[in-house]
Amino acid sequence: MSQDNRRVLALAGGVGGAKLALGLSAVLPADALTVAVNTADDFEHLGLSISPDLDTVMYTLSGLANPETGWGRRDESWNAMAALEQLGGETWFRLGDKDLATHIERTRRLRAGETLSAVTRDLAQRLGIKCAVVPMTDSPVRTVVTADQGDLAFQDWFVRLRCEPAVRRIRFAGADKARANPALLDMVKLRGVVFCPSNPFVSVAPILAIPGVRMTLQQTRVPRVAVTPIVGGQAIKGPAAKMLAELGHDVSALGVARYYKGLIDGFVLDQADASLKAEIEGLGIKVHVADTMMHTDNDKRRLAAATLEFVDALARSLQHS
Ligand code: FO1
């Protein structure tokens, strides 16, 4: 394989995406991985620019992530939040003391005129991350969840209201005017595209909503593989299963595969759902059955390696078609 064709593009959101990204970073050379991250969960809070998915990916790749929550930093202290609470400030979105430093520095640089891509590149480098971590766009895009009580900003729905209001509709305000990160528009020389096991509706869909990204994915000849975020009808983490039901999809890996139809050549299905293989293949999507649970770093590496083997097998079969 030529140098150019070695690069893998991973599409990622929060915790699940970050775990597979870590596995990919362990089995690929540093210059062969680009992780493109959802930024539609971003918001301004306490006057700071917060990019939760970028931070989850960066903390995970640098070994700094909180192993209990998956978001925020390990060995965190909460003095600023406690002091804020005493003063009657807003504490529903928990920002640890060390994590605050990331938001303060990001906010300062954005206000000074740097792009989110430039700030992310530098922060990632300072945290010792060797692969490329890029925001899906430098333009502001915000997920808006329509529930029965009206429109809710994403973090209001996700954290403040604990994902409880039933979701009627989701939109990505600003996506139509956003400019995609160039990594999402040039797939000609890739080894493959991996849809990480992130929430299809609020982590991957915002990336697909940026003009040009869906079409580029539809037209590329490189293999595109999604790793299931649903096992045994349940989300590994977060509200994906609840959202599948509320948005009228089958609450299963099959529902996810149908949602990605036309965008993927292959689907990594968990061994617990092996009975869905034939139905997913009936959609014209090849299936690889694996253990997709990522408890340990070894699990992450194993799933990443299996996903890449599947990507390469698909490349061989696409060449023949
Ligand atoms: N998630 C929560 O459920 N509660 C929180 O208080 C919270 C704080 C937080 C702070 C920084 C950060 O980067 C992420 C944080 N998250 C929190 C997670 C975040 O809301 C979600 O990971 C994503 O937006 C969904 O992928």
Short mmCIF file of C-alpha atoms and ligand atoms in Angstrom, two decimals:
data_model
loop_
_atom_site.label_atom_id
_atom_site.label_comp_id
_atom_site.label_asym_id
_atom_site.label_seq_id
_atom_site.Cartn_x
_atom_site.Cartn_y
_atom_site.Cartn_z
CA MET A 1 0.00 0.00 0.00
CA SER A 2 1.37 3.48 -0.80
CA GLN A 3 2.02 5.98 1.98
CA ASP A 4 -1.00 8.03 0.91
CA ASN A 5 -3.41 5.13 1.01
CA ARG A 6 -2.58 4.26 4.59
CA ARG A 7 -4.68 6.96 6.23
CA VAL A 8 -7.86 6.07 8.09
CA LEU A 9 -10.58 8.65 8.73
CA ALA A 10 -12.60 7.97 11.88
CA LEU A 11 -15.88 9.83 12.51
CA ALA A 12 -16.43 10.19 16.23
CA GLY A 13 -18.63 11.74 18.87
CA GLY A 14 -18.19 11.32 22.61
CA VAL A 15 -17.29 8.39 24.83
CA GLY A 16 -17.88 5.36 22.50
CA GLY A 17 -16.20 7.10 19.58
CA ALA A 18 -13.24 8.09 21.72
CA LYS A 19 -12.72 4.50 22.88
CA LEU A 20 -12.46 3.13 19.34
CA ALA A 21 -10.30 6.12 18.34
CA LEU A 22 -7.91 5.09 21.13
CA GLY A 23 -7.86 1.53 19.79
CA LEU A 24 -7.19 2.80 16.27
CA SER A 25 -4.41 5.06 17.52
CA ALA A 26 -2.77 2.05 19.19
CA VAL A 27 -2.73 -0.12 16.05
CA LEU A 28 -2.01 2.54 13.40
CA PRO A 29 1.08 4.68 12.85
CA ALA A 30 0.43 8.22 14.16
CA ASP A 31 0.41 9.74 10.68
CA ALA A 32 -2.18 7.23 9.46
CA LEU A 33 -5.15 8.32 11.58
CA THR A 34 -7.41 11.36 11.44
CA VAL A 35 -10.24 11.54 13.97
CA ALA A 36 -12.96 13.97 12.83
CA VAL A 37 -15.07 14.95 15.82
CA ASN A 38 -18.62 16.20 16.24
CA THR A 39 -18.82 19.80 17.47
CA ALA A 40 -22.60 20.23 17.45
CA ASP A 41 -22.67 19.50 21.24
CA ASP A 42 -20.48 22.56 21.77
CA PHE A 43 -21.91 25.44 23.73
CA GLU A 44 -21.09 28.60 25.64
CA HIS A 45 -21.37 28.06 29.36
CA LEU A 46 -20.22 30.31 32.20
CA GLY A 47 -18.76 32.50 29.47
CA LEU A 48 -16.54 29.65 28.24
CA SER A 49 -16.41 27.80 24.90
CA ILE A 50 -17.01 24.14 25.75
CA SER A 51 -16.35 21.41 23.15
CA PRO A 52 -17.31 18.21 25.02
CA ASP A 53 -16.70 15.67 22.26
CA LEU A 54 -13.35 17.15 21.22
CA ASP A 55 -12.28 17.07 24.87
CA THR A 56 -13.53 13.51 25.40
CA VAL A 57 -11.52 12.38 22.37
CA MET A 58 -8.42 14.37 23.40
CA TYR A 59 -8.49 13.24 27.03
CA THR A 60 -9.05 9.62 25.96
CA LEU A 61 -6.23 9.65 23.41
CA SER A 62 -3.85 11.23 25.92
CA GLY A 63 -4.73 8.84 28.76
CA LEU A 64 -6.22 11.67 30.82
CA ALA A 65 -9.91 10.69 30.63
CA ASN A 66 -11.96 9.97 33.71
CA PRO A 67 -12.48 6.18 33.56
CA GLU A 68 -15.79 6.32 35.49
CA THR A 69 -17.64 8.90 33.39
CA GLY A 70 -15.72 8.67 30.10
CA TRP A 71 -15.87 12.51 29.90
CA GLY A 72 -13.80 15.01 31.86
CA ARG A 73 -10.37 14.32 33.35
CA ARG A 74 -9.12 11.61 35.69
CA ASP A 75 -7.90 12.55 39.19
CA GLU A 76 -10.10 15.62 38.97
CA SER A 77 -10.97 18.00 41.83
CA TRP A 78 -14.15 20.09 41.99
CA ASN A 79 -13.19 23.14 44.05
CA ALA A 80 -14.35 25.68 41.47
CA MET A 81 -17.79 24.00 41.18
CA ALA A 82 -18.17 23.86 44.99
CA ALA A 83 -17.25 27.55 45.31
CA LEU A 84 -19.60 28.42 42.45
CA GLU A 85 -22.42 26.53 44.13
CA GLN A 86 -21.87 28.44 47.37
CA LEU A 87 -22.22 31.68 45.40
CA GLY A 88 -25.48 30.50 43.81
CA GLY A 89 -23.93 30.02 40.35
CA GLU A 90 -24.91 27.49 37.70
CA THR A 91 -23.51 24.04 38.46
CA TRP A 92 -25.75 21.66 36.49
CA PHE A 93 -22.94 21.15 33.95
CA ARG A 94 -20.00 19.89 35.99
CA LEU A 95 -16.63 21.36 35.07
CA GLY A 96 -13.72 19.97 37.06
CA ASP A 97 -10.80 22.18 38.07
CA LYS A 98 -8.34 20.69 35.56
CA ASP A 99 -10.97 20.50 32.82
CA LEU A 100 -11.68 24.22 33.38
CA ALA A 101 -8.15 25.00 32.24
CA THR A 102 -8.94 23.51 28.81
CA HIS A 103 -12.06 25.66 28.43
CA ILE A 104 -10.33 28.82 29.66
CA GLU A 105 -7.44 28.39 27.22
CA ARG A 106 -9.69 27.41 24.29
CA THR A 107 -11.93 30.42 24.95
CA ARG A 108 -8.98 32.82 25.15
CA ARG A 109 -7.56 31.64 21.84
CA LEU A 110 -10.89 31.63 20.02
CA ARG A 111 -11.51 35.19 21.23
CA ALA A 112 -8.05 36.15 19.99
CA GLY A 113 -9.14 35.00 16.53
CA GLU A 114 -7.72 31.47 16.22
CA THR A 115 -9.87 28.81 14.58
CA LEU A 116 -11.18 25.84 16.54
CA SER A 117 -9.02 23.60 14.29
CA ALA A 118 -5.87 25.53 15.17
CA VAL A 119 -6.64 25.55 18.88
CA THR A 120 -7.47 21.83 18.85
CA ARG A 121 -4.27 20.98 16.94
CA ASP A 122 -2.18 22.80 19.51
CA LEU A 123 -4.00 21.50 22.61
CA ALA A 124 -3.80 17.93 21.27
CA GLN A 125 -0.08 18.31 20.61
CA ARG A 126 0.50 19.70 24.11
CA LEU A 127 -1.38 16.72 25.57
CA GLY A 128 1.01 14.43 23.68
CA ILE A 129 -1.46 13.18 21.06
CA LYS A 130 0.30 12.01 17.92
CA CYS A 131 -2.58 11.39 15.48
CA ALA A 132 -4.69 14.18 13.95
CA VAL A 133 -7.80 15.27 15.88
CA VAL A 134 -9.95 17.70 13.90
CA PRO A 135 -13.28 19.37 14.61
CA MET A 136 -15.88 18.56 11.91
CA THR A 137 -15.99 22.29 11.16
CA ASP A 138 -14.73 25.63 12.47
CA SER A 139 -18.20 27.12 11.94
CA PRO A 140 -20.72 27.18 14.80
CA VAL A 141 -23.19 24.28 14.52
CA ARG A 142 -25.57 23.55 17.39
CA THR A 143 -27.81 20.54 17.95
CA VAL A 144 -31.38 21.51 18.81
CA VAL A 145 -33.68 18.82 20.21
CA THR A 146 -37.39 19.36 19.68
CA ALA A 147 -39.37 17.82 22.54
CA ASP A 148 -43.05 18.23 23.49
CA GLN A 149 -42.19 21.33 25.54
CA GLY A 150 -40.45 22.94 22.52
CA ASP A 151 -36.88 23.37 21.35
CA LEU A 152 -34.04 22.53 23.74
CA ALA A 153 -30.33 23.26 23.35
CA PHE A 154 -28.48 19.92 23.29
CA GLN A 155 -26.74 20.09 26.68
CA ASP A 156 -29.99 21.31 28.30
CA TRP A 157 -31.66 18.17 27.03
CA PHE A 158 -28.71 15.83 27.59
CA VAL A 159 -27.35 16.91 30.97
CA ARG A 160 -29.83 19.26 32.66
CA LEU A 161 -32.93 17.23 31.72
CA ARG A 162 -31.02 13.84 31.72
CA CYS A 163 -32.27 12.99 28.19
CA GLU A 164 -35.76 12.56 29.69
CA PRO A 165 -37.98 14.60 27.31
CA ALA A 166 -39.04 12.44 24.37
CA VAL A 167 -37.30 13.51 21.17
CA ARG A 168 -39.59 14.49 18.31
CA ARG A 169 -37.06 16.02 15.97
CA ILE A 170 -33.37 16.95 15.88
CA ARG A 171 -31.81 19.70 13.85
CA PHE A 172 -28.31 21.10 13.53
CA ALA A 173 -28.60 24.89 13.52
CA GLY A 174 -25.92 26.47 11.36
CA ALA A 175 -24.96 23.23 9.58
CA ASP A 176 -26.21 24.46 6.20
CA LYS A 177 -23.74 27.37 6.29
CA ALA A 178 -20.84 25.47 7.84
CA ARG A 179 -17.62 24.65 6.03
CA ALA A 180 -16.45 21.08 6.57
CA ASN A 181 -12.96 20.33 7.75
CA PRO A 182 -11.01 19.46 4.57
CA ALA A 183 -10.30 15.96 5.95
CA LEU A 184 -14.00 15.20 5.51
CA LEU A 185 -14.11 16.22 1.85
CA ASP A 186 -11.06 14.46 0.41
CA MET A 187 -11.42 10.72 0.74
CA VAL A 188 -9.73 9.71 -2.51
CA LYS A 189 -6.51 8.48 -0.95
CA LEU A 190 -7.86 6.94 2.24
CA ARG A 191 -7.44 3.35 3.38
CA GLY A 192 -10.99 3.57 4.77
CA VAL A 193 -13.60 5.49 6.73
CA VAL A 194 -14.68 4.20 10.14
CA PHE A 195 -17.96 5.33 11.72
CA CYS A 196 -17.12 4.91 15.40
CA PRO A 197 -19.75 3.46 17.78
CA SER A 198 -21.10 6.91 18.55
CA ASN A 199 -24.73 8.02 18.71
CA PRO A 200 -25.95 8.05 15.06
CA PHE A 201 -28.44 10.90 15.65
CA VAL A 202 -26.45 13.40 17.68
CA SER A 203 -22.80 12.46 17.13
CA VAL A 204 -22.52 11.19 13.54
CA ALA A 205 -25.54 12.92 11.94
CA PRO A 206 -24.16 16.43 12.63
CA ILE A 207 -20.96 15.49 10.74
CA LEU A 208 -23.07 14.20 7.84
CA ALA A 209 -25.11 17.44 7.88
CA ILE A 210 -22.15 19.64 6.94
CA PRO A 211 -22.46 20.49 3.24
CA GLY A 212 -20.51 18.09 1.04
CA VAL A 213 -19.79 15.42 3.66
CA ARG A 214 -22.71 13.09 2.94
CA MET A 215 -22.14 13.34 -0.80
CA THR A 216 -18.40 12.73 -0.47
CA LEU A 217 -19.11 9.63 1.61
CA GLN A 218 -21.72 8.42 -0.87
CA GLN A 219 -19.39 8.85 -3.82
CA THR A 220 -16.08 7.62 -2.42
CA ARG A 221 -14.65 4.31 -3.61
CA VAL A 222 -12.83 3.67 -0.33
CA PRO A 223 -14.40 1.21 2.11
CA ARG A 224 -16.71 2.70 4.73
CA VAL A 225 -17.39 0.70 7.88
CA ALA A 226 -19.66 1.44 10.85
CA VAL A 227 -19.15 -0.15 14.25
CA THR A 228 -22.43 -0.75 16.06
CA PRO A 229 -23.26 1.49 19.02
CA ILE A 230 -26.18 -0.84 19.89
CA VAL A 231 -25.76 -4.30 21.43
CA GLY A 232 -28.71 -6.50 22.30
CA GLY A 233 -31.14 -3.64 21.65
CA GLN A 234 -29.36 -1.37 24.14
CA ALA A 235 -26.94 1.50 23.74
CA ILE A 236 -23.51 0.73 25.15
CA LYS A 237 -23.68 4.24 26.66
CA GLY A 238 -26.07 7.17 26.39
CA PRO A 239 -29.51 7.68 24.87
CA ALA A 240 -29.08 6.08 21.41
CA ALA A 241 -31.62 3.28 22.05
CA LYS A 242 -34.19 5.72 23.48
CA MET A 243 -33.71 7.96 20.44
CA LEU A 244 -34.03 5.06 17.97
CA ALA A 245 -37.44 4.29 19.53
CA GLU A 246 -38.64 7.89 19.74
CA LEU A 247 -37.60 8.67 16.18
CA GLY A 248 -39.41 5.61 14.85
CA HIS A 249 -36.50 3.27 14.09
CA ASP A 250 -36.01 -0.37 14.97
CA VAL A 251 -34.30 -0.41 18.39
CA SER A 252 -31.45 -2.65 17.30
CA ALA A 253 -28.21 -2.76 15.36
CA LEU A 254 -30.42 -3.35 12.30
CA GLY A 255 -32.08 0.04 12.92
CA VAL A 256 -28.63 1.66 12.92
CA ALA A 257 -27.54 -0.19 9.76
CA ARG A 258 -30.72 0.95 7.98
CA TYR A 259 -30.03 4.54 9.09
CA TYR A 260 -26.53 4.36 7.52
CA LYS A 261 -27.66 2.58 4.33
CA GLY A 262 -26.02 4.14 1.26
CA LEU A 263 -23.19 5.54 3.40
CA ILE A 264 -21.46 2.32 4.47
CA ASP A 265 -20.16 -0.85 2.81
CA GLY A 266 -19.65 -2.77 6.02
CA PHE A 267 -21.12 -3.04 9.52
CA VAL A 268 -19.39 -4.47 12.58
CA LEU A 269 -22.11 -6.27 14.50
CA ASP A 270 -21.75 -7.51 18.06
CA GLN A 271 -21.66 -11.28 18.56
CA ALA A 272 -24.77 -10.98 20.76
CA ASP A 273 -26.67 -9.77 17.67
CA ALA A 274 -25.29 -12.32 15.19
CA SER A 275 -28.90 -13.31 14.34
CA LEU A 276 -29.32 -9.90 12.60
CA LYS A 277 -26.49 -10.61 10.12
CA ALA A 278 -28.66 -11.85 7.24
CA GLU A 279 -31.11 -8.97 7.51
CA ILE A 280 -28.32 -6.37 7.50
CA GLU A 281 -26.67 -8.10 4.55
CA GLY A 282 -30.07 -7.90 2.84
CA LEU A 283 -29.55 -4.11 2.86
CA GLY A 284 -26.47 -4.61 0.67
CA ILE A 285 -24.12 -4.08 3.62
CA LYS A 286 -21.42 -6.66 4.43
CA VAL A 287 -21.30 -7.75 8.07
CA HIS A 288 -18.43 -8.68 10.34
CA VAL A 289 -19.41 -10.19 13.70
CA ALA A 290 -17.12 -9.35 16.62
CA ASP A 291 -17.03 -8.70 20.34
CA THR A 292 -17.63 -4.93 20.27
CA MET A 293 -17.55 -4.28 24.02
CA MET A 294 -14.56 -2.07 24.91
CA HIS A 295 -13.91 -2.43 28.65
CA THR A 296 -10.12 -2.61 28.55
CA ASP A 297 -7.46 -1.02 26.35
CA ASN A 298 -6.85 -4.48 24.92
CA ASP A 299 -10.55 -4.68 23.92
CA LYS A 300 -10.17 -1.32 22.14
CA ARG A 301 -7.08 -2.47 20.24
CA ARG A 302 -8.70 -5.79 19.33
CA LEU A 303 -11.86 -4.15 17.97
CA ALA A 304 -9.81 -1.54 16.10
CA ALA A 305 -7.64 -4.26 14.50
CA ALA A 306 -10.70 -6.33 13.53
CA THR A 307 -12.36 -3.23 12.04
CA LEU A 308 -9.27 -2.45 9.96
CA GLU A 309 -9.01 -6.04 8.74
CA PHE A 310 -12.65 -5.76 7.66
CA VAL A 311 -11.90 -2.43 5.91
CA ASP A 312 -9.07 -4.10 3.97
CA ALA A 313 -11.19 -7.14 3.07
CA LEU A 314 -13.90 -4.78 1.77
CA ALA A 315 -11.27 -2.88 -0.24
CA ARG A 316 -10.32 -6.12 -1.96
CA SER A 317 -13.95 -7.03 -2.75
CA LEU A 318 -14.76 -3.45 -3.93
CA GLN A 319 -11.84 -3.64 -6.39
CA HIS A 320 -13.46 -6.70 -7.93
CA SER A 321 -16.96 -5.21 -8.22
N1 FO1 B 1 -22.16 14.93 31.06
C1 FO1 B 1 -23.03 14.82 32.08
O1 FO1 B 1 -23.88 13.93 32.06
N2 FO1 B 1 -23.00 15.70 33.14
C2 FO1 B 1 -22.08 16.70 33.22
O2 FO1 B 1 -22.09 17.47 34.17
C3 FO1 B 1 -21.12 16.81 32.15
C4 FO1 B 1 -20.11 17.75 32.18
C5 FO1 B 1 -19.15 17.76 31.16
C6 FO1 B 1 -18.08 18.64 31.21
C7 FO1 B 1 -17.13 18.67 30.21
C8 FO1 B 1 -17.24 17.77 29.15
O3 FO1 B 1 -16.31 17.79 28.18
C9 FO1 B 1 -18.28 16.88 29.08
C10 FO1 B 1 -19.26 16.86 30.08
N3 FO1 B 1 -20.31 15.97 30.04
C11 FO1 B 1 -21.21 15.89 31.08
C12 FO1 B 1 -20.48 15.05 28.91
C13 FO1 B 1 -21.17 15.70 27.71
O4 FO1 B 1 -22.33 16.36 28.00
C14 FO1 B 1 -21.45 14.57 26.72
O5 FO1 B 1 -20.34 13.72 26.63
C15 FO1 B 1 -21.60 14.94 25.29
O6 FO1 B 1 -21.90 16.19 24.96
C16 FO1 B 1 -22.40 13.86 24.54
O7 FO1 B 1 -21.49 13.20 23.72
#
